[in-house]
CSV table of C-alpha atoms (C1' of nucleotides) in Angstrom, one decimal:
chain,number,residue,atom,x,y,z
E,1,VAL,CA,13.4,25.4,-11.4
E,2,LEU,CA,14.6,21.9,-11.2
E,3,GLN,CA,18.2,22.7,-12.0
E,4,LEU,CA,18.3,24.9,-9.0
E,5,LEU,CA,17.3,22.3,-6.8
E,6,VAL,CA,19.7,19.5,-8.1
E,7,GLY,CA,23.0,19.3,-6.2
E,8,ARG,CA,21.7,21.2,-3.0
E,9,GLU,CA,22.4,19.8,0.3
E,10,ARG,CA,19.4,21.1,2.0
E,11,PRO,CA,15.8,21.6,1.3
E,12,VAL,CA,14.4,24.9,0.1
E,13,SER,CA,11.1,26.1,0.5
E,14,ALA,CA,8.9,27.8,-2.1
E,15,GLN,CA,9.2,31.3,-0.6
E,16,GLN,CA,13.3,30.7,-0.5
E,17,LEU,CA,13.4,29.9,-4.0
E,18,HIS,CA,11.3,32.7,-5.2
E,19,THR,CA,13.3,35.2,-3.2
E,20,GLU,CA,16.5,33.7,-4.8
E,21,LEU,CA,15.0,33.8,-8.2
E,22,ARG,CA,14.0,37.2,-7.9
E,23,ALA,CA,17.3,38.4,-6.8
E,24,THR,CA,18.8,37.2,-9.9
E,25,GLY,CA,16.4,39.3,-11.9
E,26,SER,CA,13.8,36.5,-12.7
E,27,ARG,CA,10.2,37.6,-13.1
E,28,ILE,CA,8.9,34.4,-11.8
E,29,GLY,CA,5.9,34.4,-9.6
E,30,LEU,CA,5.4,32.6,-6.2
E,31,THR,CA,2.4,30.9,-7.8
E,32,THR,CA,4.7,29.1,-10.3
E,33,ILE,CA,7.1,28.0,-7.9
E,34,TYR,CA,4.6,26.3,-5.7
E,35,ARG,CA,3.0,24.6,-8.8
E,36,ALA,CA,6.3,23.3,-10.1
E,37,LEU,CA,7.3,22.0,-6.5
E,38,GLN,CA,4.2,20.2,-6.1
E,39,ALA,CA,4.3,18.6,-9.6
E,40,LEU,CA,7.9,17.7,-9.1
E,41,ALA,CA,7.2,16.1,-5.6
E,42,ALA,CA,4.4,14.2,-7.1
E,43,ALA,CA,6.6,13.0,-9.5
E,44,GLY,CA,8.8,11.6,-7.1
E,45,LEU,CA,11.9,13.8,-8.0
E,46,LEU,CA,11.7,15.9,-4.8
E,47,HIS,CA,11.3,14.9,-1.2
E,48,ALA,CA,9.2,17.1,1.2
E,49,PHE,CA,10.4,18.2,4.5
E,50,GLY,CA,8.6,20.1,7.2
E,51,TRP,CA,10.8,22.7,8.4
E,52,GLU,CA,9.6,25.3,11.0
E,53,GLY,CA,6.0,25.8,9.6
E,54,GLU,CA,7.0,25.8,6.1
E,55,THR,CA,7.2,23.0,3.6
E,56,ALA,CA,10.8,22.5,2.0
E,57,TYR,CA,11.8,20.3,-0.8
E,58,ARG,CA,15.0,18.7,-1.7
E,59,PHE,CA,16.0,16.6,-4.8
E,60,CYS,CA,16.4,13.1,-4.0
E,61,GLY,CA,17.3,10.1,-6.2
E,62,GLN,CA,14.6,7.3,-6.1
E,63,ASP,CA,16.9,4.7,-4.7
E,64,LEU,CA,18.0,5.8,-1.2
E,65,HIS,CA,15.1,6.9,1.0
E,66,HIS,CA,16.9,7.4,4.3
E,67,HIS,CA,17.8,10.8,5.6
E,68,LEU,CA,19.8,12.3,8.3
E,69,VAL,CA,18.6,15.6,9.1
E,70,CYS,CA,20.5,18.3,11.1
E,71,ARG,CA,18.1,20.1,13.4
E,72,VAL,CA,20.5,23.2,13.6
E,73,CYS,CA,21.2,24.0,9.9
E,74,GLY,CA,18.8,21.7,8.1
E,75,LEU,CA,21.4,19.9,6.2
E,76,VAL,CA,20.1,16.5,5.0
E,77,ALA,CA,22.5,13.6,4.2
E,78,GLU,CA,21.3,10.5,2.5
E,79,GLY,CA,21.9,7.2,3.8
E,80,PRO,CA,22.1,3.5,2.6
E,81,PRO,CA,19.2,1.3,3.2
E,82,ILE,CA,18.9,-0.4,6.4
E,83,PRO,CA,19.9,-4.0,6.1
E,84,GLY,CA,16.9,-6.2,6.8
E,85,ILE,CA,14.3,-3.4,6.5
E,86,GLU,CA,12.4,-5.3,3.6
E,87,ASP,CA,12.3,-8.4,5.8
E,88,TRP,CA,11.1,-6.4,8.6
E,89,LEU,CA,8.6,-4.6,6.5
E,90,ALA,CA,7.1,-7.7,4.9
E,91,GLU,CA,6.5,-9.4,8.4
E,92,VAL,CA,5.0,-6.5,10.1
E,93,SER,CA,2.8,-5.6,7.3
E,94,ALA,CA,1.6,-9.3,7.1
E,95,GLU,CA,1.0,-9.2,10.8
E,96,ARG,CA,-1.3,-6.4,10.6
E,97,ASP,CA,-3.0,-7.0,7.1
E,98,PHE,CA,-1.4,-3.7,6.1
E,99,THR,CA,-0.4,-3.1,2.3
E,100,PRO,CA,2.9,-0.9,2.4
E,101,GLU,CA,3.5,1.5,-0.2
E,102,ARG,CA,6.6,3.3,0.8
E,103,HIS,CA,8.4,3.9,3.8
E,104,ARG,CA,10.8,6.7,5.2
E,105,VAL,CA,13.2,6.7,7.8
E,106,GLU,CA,14.4,10.1,9.1
E,107,VAL,CA,17.1,10.5,11.7
E,108,ARG,CA,17.1,14.0,13.5
E,109,GLY,CA,20.3,15.0,14.9
E,110,VAL,CA,23.3,17.4,14.8
E,111,CYS,CA,25.9,17.4,11.8
E,112,GLY,CA,29.5,17.4,12.3
E,113,ALA,CA,29.7,21.0,11.3
E,114,CYS,CA,27.1,22.3,13.9
E,115,THR,CA,28.3,20.2,16.7
P,1,VAL,CA,-7.5,16.9,27.1
P,2,LEU,CA,-4.9,13.9,27.5
P,3,GLN,CA,-7.6,11.5,28.3
P,4,LEU,CA,-9.3,12.2,25.0
P,5,LEU,CA,-6.0,11.2,23.1
P,6,VAL,CA,-5.2,7.9,25.0
P,7,GLY,CA,-6.7,5.0,23.2
P,8,ARG,CA,-7.3,6.8,19.8
P,9,GLU,CA,-6.0,4.8,16.8
P,10,ARG,CA,-5.7,7.9,14.5
P,11,PRO,CA,-4.1,11.0,15.2
P,12,VAL,CA,-6.3,14.1,15.7
P,13,SER,CA,-5.8,17.7,14.9
P,14,ALA,CA,-6.3,20.6,17.1
P,15,GLN,CA,-9.4,21.8,15.2
P,16,GLN,CA,-10.9,18.4,15.2
P,17,LEU,CA,-10.5,18.1,19.0
P,18,HIS,CA,-11.9,21.6,19.6
P,19,THR,CA,-15.0,20.6,17.5
P,20,GLU,CA,-15.5,17.5,19.4
P,21,LEU,CA,-15.1,19.0,22.7
P,22,ARG,CA,-17.5,21.8,21.7
P,23,ALA,CA,-20.0,19.2,20.6
P,24,THR,CA,-20.0,17.8,24.2
P,25,GLY,CA,-20.9,21.1,25.6
P,26,SER,CA,-17.2,22.2,26.8
P,27,ARG,CA,-16.6,25.7,26.7
P,28,ILE,CA,-12.8,25.2,25.8
P,29,GLY,CA,-11.2,27.4,23.5
P,30,LEU,CA,-9.2,26.5,20.3
P,31,THR,CA,-6.1,28.3,21.8
P,32,THR,CA,-5.9,26.1,24.8
P,33,ILE,CA,-6.0,23.0,22.6
P,34,TYR,CA,-3.1,24.2,20.6
P,35,ARG,CA,-1.1,25.0,23.9
P,36,ALA,CA,-2.1,21.6,25.5
P,37,LEU,CA,-0.9,19.6,22.3
P,38,GLN,CA,2.2,21.4,22.0
P,39,ALA,CA,3.1,20.9,25.6
P,40,LEU,CA,2.2,17.3,25.5
P,41,ALA,CA,4.1,16.8,22.4
P,42,ALA,CA,7.2,18.6,23.7
P,43,ALA,CA,7.1,16.3,26.7
P,44,GLY,CA,7.1,13.4,24.3
P,45,LEU,CA,3.8,11.8,25.2
P,46,LEU,CA,2.4,12.6,21.8
P,47,HIS,CA,3.7,12.2,18.2
P,48,ALA,CA,3.1,14.8,15.4
P,49,PHE,CA,1.7,13.7,12.1
P,50,GLY,CA,1.4,15.9,9.3
P,51,TRP,CA,-2.1,15.2,7.7
P,52,GLU,CA,-3.2,17.1,4.7
P,53,GLY,CA,-2.0,20.4,5.6
P,54,GLU,CA,-2.8,20.4,9.4
P,55,THR,CA,-0.8,18.8,12.0
P,56,ALA,CA,-2.5,16.0,14.0
P,57,TYR,CA,-1.2,14.2,17.1
P,58,ARG,CA,-1.4,10.9,18.6
P,59,PHE,CA,-0.7,9.3,22.0
P,60,CYS,CA,2.5,7.2,21.8
P,61,GLY,CA,4.4,5.3,24.4
P,62,GLN,CA,8.2,6.2,24.4
P,63,ASP,CA,9.4,2.8,23.6
P,64,LEU,CA,7.9,1.8,20.1
P,65,HIS,CA,8.8,4.7,17.5
P,66,HIS,CA,7.7,2.9,14.1
P,67,HIS,CA,4.4,3.6,12.5
P,68,LEU,CA,2.3,2.2,9.8
P,69,VAL,CA,0.2,4.9,8.5
P,70,CYS,CA,-2.8,4.3,6.4
P,71,ARG,CA,-3.2,7.1,3.4
P,72,VAL,CA,-6.7,6.3,2.9
P,73,CYS,CA,-8.4,6.7,6.5
P,74,GLY,CA,-5.2,8.1,8.4
P,75,LEU,CA,-5.2,4.8,10.9
P,76,VAL,CA,-1.8,4.5,12.5
P,77,ALA,CA,-0.4,1.0,13.8
P,78,GLU,CA,2.6,0.9,16.0
P,79,GLY,CA,5.2,-1.5,14.9
P,80,PRO,CA,8.2,-3.2,16.8
P,81,PRO,CA,11.6,-1.6,16.3
P,82,ILE,CA,13.4,-3.0,13.3
P,83,PRO,CA,16.2,-5.3,14.4
P,84,GLY,CA,19.5,-4.0,13.6
P,85,ILE,CA,18.4,-0.5,13.2
P,86,GLU,CA,20.8,0.8,16.2
P,87,ASP,CA,23.7,-0.8,14.6
P,88,TRP,CA,22.8,0.6,11.3
P,89,LEU,CA,22.4,4.1,12.9
P,90,ALA,CA,25.5,3.9,14.8
P,91,GLU,CA,27.5,3.1,11.9
P,92,VAL,CA,26.1,5.5,9.4
P,93,SER,CA,26.1,8.2,12.0
P,94,ALA,CA,29.9,7.5,12.5
P,95,GLU,CA,30.7,7.6,9.0
P,96,ARG,CA,29.2,11.1,8.4
P,97,ASP,CA,30.4,12.7,11.8
P,98,PHE,CA,26.6,13.0,12.8
P,99,THR,CA,25.1,12.9,16.3
P,100,PRO,CA,21.8,11.3,16.2
P,101,GLU,CA,19.2,12.1,18.6
P,102,ARG,CA,16.2,10.5,17.4
P,103,HIS,CA,14.8,8.6,14.5
P,104,ARG,CA,11.4,7.9,13.1
P,105,VAL,CA,10.3,5.3,10.7
P,106,GLU,CA,7.0,5.7,8.9
P,107,VAL,CA,5.7,3.2,6.3
P,108,ARG,CA,2.7,4.6,4.4
P,109,GLY,CA,0.3,2.4,2.8
P,110,VAL,CA,-3.2,1.0,3.1
P,111,CYS,CA,-4.5,-0.8,6.0
P,112,GLY,CA,-6.7,-3.9,5.6
P,113,ALA,CA,-10.1,-2.3,6.4
P,114,CYS,CA,-9.6,0.1,3.4
P,115,THR,CA,-8.1,-2.4,0.9
O,1,DA,C1',-8.0,30.6,-32.6
O,2,DT,C1',-7.3,27.7,-29.1
O,3,DT,C1',-4.5,26.2,-25.3
O,4,DA,C1',-1.2,25.6,-21.7
O,5,DG,C1',1.1,28.2,-18.7
O,6,DT,C1',2.1,32.4,-16.1
O,7,DG,C1',2.1,36.3,-12.5
O,8,DC,C1',-0.6,39.1,-9.6
O,9,DA,C1',-3.7,39.9,-6.0
O,10,DA,C1',-7.2,38.3,-3.2
O,11,DA,C1',-9.1,34.7,-0.5
O,12,DT,C1',-8.2,30.7,2.6
O,13,DC,C1',-7.0,28.3,6.5
O,14,DG,C1',-4.2,26.6,10.3
O,15,DT,C1',-1.7,28.4,13.8
O,16,DT,C1',0.0,32.0,17.0
O,17,DT,C1',-0.2,36.2,19.6
O,18,DG,C1',-2.1,40.1,22.7
O,19,DC,C1',-4.8,40.9,26.0
O,20,DA,C1',-8.3,41.2,29.6
O,21,DC,C1',-10.5,38.0,32.6
O,22,DC,C1',-11.2,34.6,36.2
O,23,DC,C1',-10.0,31.3,39.8
O,24,DA,C1',-6.9,29.5,43.3
O,25,DG,C1',-3.2,30.4,46.7
D,1,DC,C1',-3.2,40.7,46.0
D,2,DT,C1',-0.7,37.6,42.9
D,3,DG,C1',0.0,34.4,39.1
D,4,DG,C1',-1.1,31.0,36.1
D,5,DG,C1',-4.2,29.4,33.0
D,6,DT,C1',-8.1,30.5,29.7
D,7,DG,C1',-11.0,32.2,26.0
D,8,DC,C1',-11.8,35.5,22.5
D,9,DA,C1',-10.7,38.1,18.5
D,10,DA,C1',-7.2,39.9,16.0
D,11,DA,C1',-2.9,39.0,13.6
D,12,DC,C1',0.4,36.3,10.9
D,13,DG,C1',2.2,33.7,7.4
D,14,DA,C1',2.2,29.7,4.4
D,15,DT,C1',-0.3,28.2,0.5
D,16,DT,C1',-4.3,28.2,-2.7
D,17,DT,C1',-7.4,30.1,-6.0
D,18,DG,C1',-9.5,33.2,-9.4
D,19,DC,C1',-8.7,35.7,-13.4
D,20,DA,C1',-6.6,38.1,-17.0
D,21,DC,C1',-2.8,38.1,-20.0
D,22,DT,C1',0.9,36.2,-23.0
D,23,DA,C1',3.1,33.0,-26.0
D,24,DA,C1',3.3,28.9,-28.6
D,25,DT,C1',0.9,25.8,-31.7
DNA sequence: ATTAGTGCAAATCGTTTGCACCCAG
DNA sequence: CTGGGTGCAAACGATTTGCACTAAT
């Protein structure tokens, strides 16, 4: 299942994956897809995106955590870290007595192809 | 309905609101809550948060768009803009031929009270 | 023989929709 | 009379769960 996710540009929902797999003749069940996706997401290999009522997943390295999401086609591009975000985070957290664990920057817009 | 949202520290789901309102004797229907929340969110007065399977909303000014979310109690604190984020955004977007519309920074962690 | 993992079908739960009703203009 | 907004109940769709079955140790 993981192999199907690697190399994809846009997130896929459990139901989409199921349909695709079924089309290739696989007898895999929807349940298994859900369980696999949840496990992989919990392990940090996938990122979850809310996409029109359903949850879609995308393979993501652990290092880059910033996304440019096209609201038209759903394409997701990764971006470099924001310079200075760590300092900002440390400062703001200290101010509020908050212990940060992970952060996520998501930019919504329209990709070049959809403009 | 809006008045109930203003001043809250943490997001509330439609169902929670409904329960609370019913408890005060209101005869409001769940449908109305959903419609009101969607309208307010579309108008930019509320921000939507995914919280354990359901969608919760929180009143948010239009200027500050960064959030510190406690994963234990759901408390949401607002933060100042990241210095330099606009420059970063412009640069990254230009690189990828992407037209940004809005961005969102969400930091997950644990608040002081929950530590 | 035991166990982890699977698929199916039914149950669950948040959300949306269809529709009849009521109040204000 | 007319229209917008409301509540109720049914419909919907994504996700989860119960359970029997299979394959591998």
